[in-house]
Amino acid sequence: AEQKGLRMQVDCPAQTYARADALLLERVLRNLCLNAIKFTRSGHVTLRARMRAGRVDLVVADTGIGIAAGDLARVFEPFVQLGNPARQREQGLGLGLAIVRDLCALMELPLRLRSQPGRGSLFRMSCLAPDARTVQRLQAQARAAPDLVAGSLVVLIDDDPLSLEATAFSLGDMG
């Protein structure tokens, strides 16, 4: 986002927990954020989490190119790439949103998309929030967990620069 001159806003309260598979949810959010960055020429990309009545609403929004109403369902199909009729490999394979759709279905997370051409897109998911006892246990585990990454040599190999950058950012957050 920074390389493209976009403002990346992450708005997630520190003590927000969701009942979902952490790795699968991370993959969903990463795919949505990478797509948002890829298809936004100017403006911003936002990742937001909000607690609402025992649920956690997760939103990825952008001021990108948007999606026409007739294409909203199609973008979730495998190998569909709007605006890439030549199937240029450097633009991806058209699997990101199909993966998002399938992972959300697997985790039983409702996924909604609103979009308007020229104005951007908003993807919304809703997860159950854990009860207070589970949150306390998770917080205690996080405090007691050893740092598994700091001081280690980590090698990243990927042919997608955006994926490399996102993974490097996540690893940097881990020390």
C-alpha positions as YAML, in Angstrom:
chain: A
units: angstrom
residues:
- id: 1
  name: ALA
  ca: [0.00, 0.00, 0.00]
- id: 2
  name: GLU
  ca: [2.82, 2.35, 0.88]
- id: 3
  name: GLN
  ca: [4.63, 1.67, -2.42]
- id: 4
  name: LYS
  ca: [1.47, 2.60, -4.32]
- id: 5
  name: GLY
  ca: [0.94, 5.73, -2.23]
- id: 6
  name: LEU
  ca: [-2.20, 4.30, -0.60]
- id: 7
  name: ARG
  ca: [-3.21, 4.88, 2.98]
- id: 8
  name: MET
  ca: [-3.57, 1.51, 4.77]
- id: 9
  name: GLN
  ca: [-5.71, 1.80, 7.87]
- id: 10
  name: VAL
  ca: [-6.00, -1.04, 10.36]
- id: 11
  name: ASP
  ca: [-8.71, -0.38, 12.91]
- id: 12
  name: CYS
  ca: [-8.86, -3.31, 15.31]
- id: 13
  name: PRO
  ca: [-9.12, -2.94, 19.07]
- id: 14
  name: ALA
  ca: [-6.23, -4.74, 20.81]
- id: 15
  name: GLN
  ca: [-8.47, -7.13, 22.75]
- id: 16
  name: THR
  ca: [-10.61, -8.37, 19.85]
- id: 17
  name: TYR
  ca: [-11.00, -12.15, 19.62]
- id: 18
  name: ALA
  ca: [-13.03, -14.18, 17.17]
- id: 19
  name: ARG
  ca: [-14.09, -17.83, 17.19]
- id: 20
  name: ALA
  ca: [-12.50, -18.94, 13.93]
- id: 21
  name: ASP
  ca: [-9.51, -20.88, 12.67]
- id: 22
  name: ALA
  ca: [-6.69, -18.33, 13.00]
- id: 23
  name: LEU
  ca: [-4.71, -19.52, 9.96]
- id: 24
  name: LEU
  ca: [-7.74, -19.72, 7.68]
- id: 25
  name: LEU
  ca: [-9.05, -16.35, 8.83]
- id: 26
  name: GLU
  ca: [-5.61, -14.81, 8.30]
- id: 27
  name: ARG
  ca: [-5.57, -16.22, 4.75]
- id: 28
  name: VAL
  ca: [-9.01, -14.75, 4.05]
- id: 29
  name: LEU
  ca: [-8.04, -11.31, 5.36]
- id: 30
  name: ARG
  ca: [-4.67, -11.40, 3.56]
- id: 31
  name: ASN
  ca: [-6.31, -12.28, 0.23]
- id: 32
  name: LEU
  ca: [-8.90, -9.53, 0.64]
- id: 33
  name: CYS
  ca: [-6.29, -6.93, 1.63]
- id: 34
  name: LEU
  ca: [-3.92, -7.88, -1.21]
- id: 35
  name: ASN
  ca: [-6.78, -7.68, -3.71]
- id: 36
  name: ALA
  ca: [-7.83, -4.31, -2.31]
- id: 37
  name: ILE
  ca: [-4.29, -2.97, -2.67]
- id: 38
  name: LYS
  ca: [-3.92, -4.45, -6.14]
- id: 39
  name: PHE
  ca: [-7.13, -2.87, -7.48]
- id: 40
  name: THR
  ca: [-6.87, 0.51, -5.74]
- id: 41
  name: ARG
  ca: [-5.02, 3.19, -7.67]
- id: 42
  name: SER
  ca: [-5.47, 5.99, -5.13]
- id: 43
  name: GLY
  ca: [-7.10, 6.53, -1.77]
- id: 44
  name: HIS
  ca: [-7.13, 3.96, 0.97]
- id: 45
  name: VAL
  ca: [-7.57, 0.36, 2.06]
- id: 46
  name: THR
  ca: [-9.12, -0.34, 5.45]
- id: 47
  name: LEU
  ca: [-9.14, -3.48, 7.61]
- id: 48
  name: ARG
  ca: [-11.55, -3.08, 10.51]
- id: 49
  name: ALA
  ca: [-12.84, -5.28, 13.34]
- id: 50
  name: ARG
  ca: [-15.79, -4.34, 15.55]
- id: 51
  name: MET
  ca: [-17.46, -6.17, 18.42]
- id: 52
  name: ARG
  ca: [-21.26, -6.25, 18.08]
- id: 53
  name: ALA
  ca: [-23.57, -8.27, 20.30]
- id: 54
  name: GLY
  ca: [-21.44, -11.40, 20.70]
- id: 55
  name: ARG
  ca: [-20.02, -11.18, 17.20]
- id: 56
  name: VAL
  ca: [-16.97, -9.71, 15.54]
- id: 57
  name: ASP
  ca: [-17.60, -7.92, 12.26]
- id: 58
  name: LEU
  ca: [-14.56, -7.92, 9.99]
- id: 59
  name: VAL
  ca: [-14.43, -5.49, 7.07]
- id: 60
  name: VAL
  ca: [-11.97, -4.95, 4.25]
- id: 61
  name: ALA
  ca: [-12.85, -1.82, 2.28]
- id: 62
  name: ASP
  ca: [-11.10, 0.13, -0.46]
- id: 63
  name: THR
  ca: [-11.50, 3.09, -2.77]
- id: 64
  name: GLY
  ca: [-10.51, 0.95, -5.75]
- id: 65
  name: ILE
  ca: [-11.93, 0.34, -9.18]
- id: 66
  name: GLY
  ca: [-15.05, -1.38, -7.85]
- id: 67
  name: ILE
  ca: [-17.08, -4.20, -9.34]
- id: 68
  name: ALA
  ca: [-20.19, -3.87, -11.51]
- id: 69
  name: ALA
  ca: [-23.41, -5.31, -10.07]
- id: 70
  name: GLY
  ca: [-23.54, -7.97, -12.79]
- id: 71
  name: ASP
  ca: [-20.08, -9.24, -11.84]
- id: 72
  name: LEU
  ca: [-20.50, -9.42, -8.02]
- id: 73
  name: ALA
  ca: [-21.19, -13.17, -7.97]
- id: 74
  name: ARG
  ca: [-18.72, -13.97, -10.77]
- id: 75
  name: VAL
  ca: [-15.67, -12.58, -8.93]
- id: 76
  name: PHE
  ca: [-15.88, -15.47, -6.46]
- id: 77
  name: GLU
  ca: [-15.60, -18.10, -9.18]
- id: 78
  name: PRO
  ca: [-12.19, -19.74, -9.77]
- id: 79
  name: PHE
  ca: [-10.02, -18.25, -12.53]
- id: 80
  name: VAL
  ca: [-12.30, -15.25, -13.11]
- id: 81
  name: GLN
  ca: [-10.25, -12.11, -13.67]
- id: 82
  name: LEU
  ca: [-12.23, -9.03, -14.55]
- id: 83
  name: GLY
  ca: [-10.16, -6.66, -16.64]
- id: 84
  name: ASN
  ca: [-7.54, -9.27, -17.60]
- id: 85
  name: PRO
  ca: [-8.81, -10.84, -20.83]
- id: 86
  name: ALA
  ca: [-5.24, -11.63, -21.92]
- id: 87
  name: ARG
  ca: [-4.78, -13.72, -18.74]
- id: 88
  name: GLN
  ca: [-1.45, -12.05, -17.91]
- id: 89
  name: ARG
  ca: [0.21, -14.17, -15.21]
- id: 90
  name: GLU
  ca: [1.64, -11.19, -13.33]
- id: 91
  name: GLN
  ca: [-1.95, -10.22, -12.53]
- id: 92
  name: GLY
  ca: [-2.50, -13.52, -10.71]
- id: 93
  name: LEU
  ca: [-4.59, -16.58, -11.48]
- id: 94
  name: GLY
  ca: [-8.02, -15.36, -10.39]
- id: 95
  name: LEU
  ca: [-8.13, -17.68, -7.37]
- id: 96
  name: GLY
  ca: [-7.95, -15.19, -4.47]
- id: 97
  name: LEU
  ca: [-11.67, -14.51, -4.07]
- id: 98
  name: ALA
  ca: [-12.60, -18.14, -4.81]
- id: 99
  name: ILE
  ca: [-10.32, -19.12, -1.91]
- id: 100
  name: VAL
  ca: [-11.93, -16.45, 0.26]
- id: 101
  name: ARG
  ca: [-15.41, -17.74, -0.58]
- id: 102
  name: ASP
  ca: [-14.48, -21.38, 0.10]
- id: 103
  name: LEU
  ca: [-12.65, -20.65, 3.37]
- id: 104
  name: CYS
  ca: [-15.53, -18.52, 4.65]
- id: 105
  name: ALA
  ca: [-17.96, -21.32, 3.78]
- id: 106
  name: LEU
  ca: [-15.70, -23.85, 5.53]
- id: 107
  name: MET
  ca: [-15.63, -21.70, 8.69]
- id: 108
  name: GLU
  ca: [-19.36, -20.92, 8.35]
- id: 109
  name: LEU
  ca: [-18.68, -17.19, 8.18]
- id: 110
  name: PRO
  ca: [-21.25, -15.19, 6.25]
- id: 111
  name: LEU
  ca: [-19.45, -13.17, 3.56]
- id: 112
  name: ARG
  ca: [-21.04, -10.15, 1.95]
- id: 113
  name: LEU
  ca: [-19.76, -7.86, -0.80]
- id: 114
  name: ARG
  ca: [-20.89, -4.36, -1.70]
- id: 115
  name: SER
  ca: [-19.21, -2.58, -4.55]
- id: 116
  name: GLN
  ca: [-19.68, 0.23, -6.99]
- id: 117
  name: PRO
  ca: [-17.55, 0.83, -10.08]
- id: 118
  name: GLY
  ca: [-15.23, 3.78, -9.60]
- id: 119
  name: ARG
  ca: [-15.99, 4.01, -5.86]
- id: 120
  name: GLY
  ca: [-14.55, 0.82, -4.37]
- id: 121
  name: SER
  ca: [-15.55, -2.39, -2.63]
- id: 122
  name: LEU
  ca: [-16.44, -3.52, 0.87]
- id: 123
  name: PHE
  ca: [-16.18, -7.15, 2.00]
- id: 124
  name: ARG
  ca: [-17.80, -8.01, 5.35]
- id: 125
  name: MET
  ca: [-17.64, -11.19, 7.44]
- id: 126
  name: SER
  ca: [-19.13, -11.91, 10.82]
- id: 127
  name: CYS
  ca: [-17.57, -14.30, 13.37]
- id: 128
  name: LEU
  ca: [-18.82, -15.40, 16.74]
- id: 129
  name: ALA
  ca: [-16.93, -13.85, 19.64]
- id: 130
  name: PRO
  ca: [-15.64, -16.20, 22.36]
- id: 131
  name: ASP
  ca: [-17.02, -15.99, 25.89]
- id: 132
  name: ALA
  ca: [-15.15, -14.01, 28.57]
- id: 133
  name: ARG
  ca: [-13.57, -17.13, 30.09]
- id: 134
  name: THR
  ca: [-12.09, -18.17, 26.76]
- id: 135
  name: VAL
  ca: [-10.74, -14.66, 26.22]
- id: 136
  name: GLN
  ca: [-9.00, -14.75, 29.62]
- id: 137
  name: ARG
  ca: [-7.43, -18.12, 28.77]
- id: 138
  name: LEU
  ca: [-6.22, -16.84, 25.38]
- id: 139
  name: GLN
  ca: [-4.72, -13.74, 26.98]
- id: 140
  name: ALA
  ca: [-2.87, -15.87, 29.55]
- id: 141
  name: GLN
  ca: [-1.53, -18.15, 26.79]
- id: 142
  name: ALA
  ca: [-0.32, -15.16, 24.78]
- id: 143
  name: ARG
  ca: [1.57, -13.77, 27.80]
- id: 144
  name: ALA
  ca: [3.17, -17.14, 28.55]
- id: 145
  name: ALA
  ca: [4.06, -18.12, 24.97]
- id: 146
  name: PRO
  ca: [7.75, -18.03, 24.07]
- id: 147
  name: ASP
  ca: [8.80, -15.87, 21.15]
- id: 148
  name: LEU
  ca: [9.07, -18.48, 18.40]
- id: 149
  name: VAL
  ca: [10.44, -16.21, 15.67]
- id: 150
  name: ALA
  ca: [12.85, -13.69, 17.23]
- id: 151
  name: GLY
  ca: [16.47, -14.57, 16.55]
- id: 152
  name: SER
  ca: [15.55, -17.11, 13.87]
- id: 153
  name: LEU
  ca: [16.53, -17.04, 10.24]
- id: 154
  name: VAL
  ca: [13.38, -16.89, 8.13]
- id: 155
  name: VAL
  ca: [13.51, -17.34, 4.36]
- id: 156
  name: LEU
  ca: [10.53, -16.25, 2.27]
- id: 157
  name: ILE
  ca: [10.06, -17.61, -1.23]
- id: 158
  name: ASP
  ca: [7.13, -16.48, -3.34]
- id: 159
  name: ASP
  ca: [6.66, -15.19, -6.88]
- id: 160
  name: ASP
  ca: [4.15, -12.57, -5.73]
- id: 161
  name: PRO
  ca: [5.82, -9.41, -4.36]
- id: 162
  name: LEU
  ca: [2.65, -8.38, -2.49]
- id: 163
  name: SER
  ca: [2.49, -11.74, -0.69]
- id: 164
  name: LEU
  ca: [6.18, -11.47, 0.20]
- id: 165
  name: GLU
  ca: [5.71, -7.98, 1.59]
- id: 166
  name: ALA
  ca: [2.63, -8.94, 3.60]
- id: 167
  name: THR
  ca: [4.36, -12.00, 5.09]
- id: 168
  name: ALA
  ca: [7.50, -10.00, 5.87]
- id: 169
  name: PHE
  ca: [5.33, -7.40, 7.61]
- id: 170
  name: SER
  ca: [3.64, -10.11, 9.71]
- id: 171
  name: LEU
  ca: [6.99, -11.64, 10.65]
- id: 172
  name: GLY
  ca: [8.29, -8.19, 11.55]
- id: 173
  name: ASP
  ca: [5.38, -7.78, 13.94]
- id: 174
  name: MET
  ca: [6.50, -11.04, 15.60]
- id: 175
  name: GLY
  ca: [9.98, -9.66, 16.17]
...
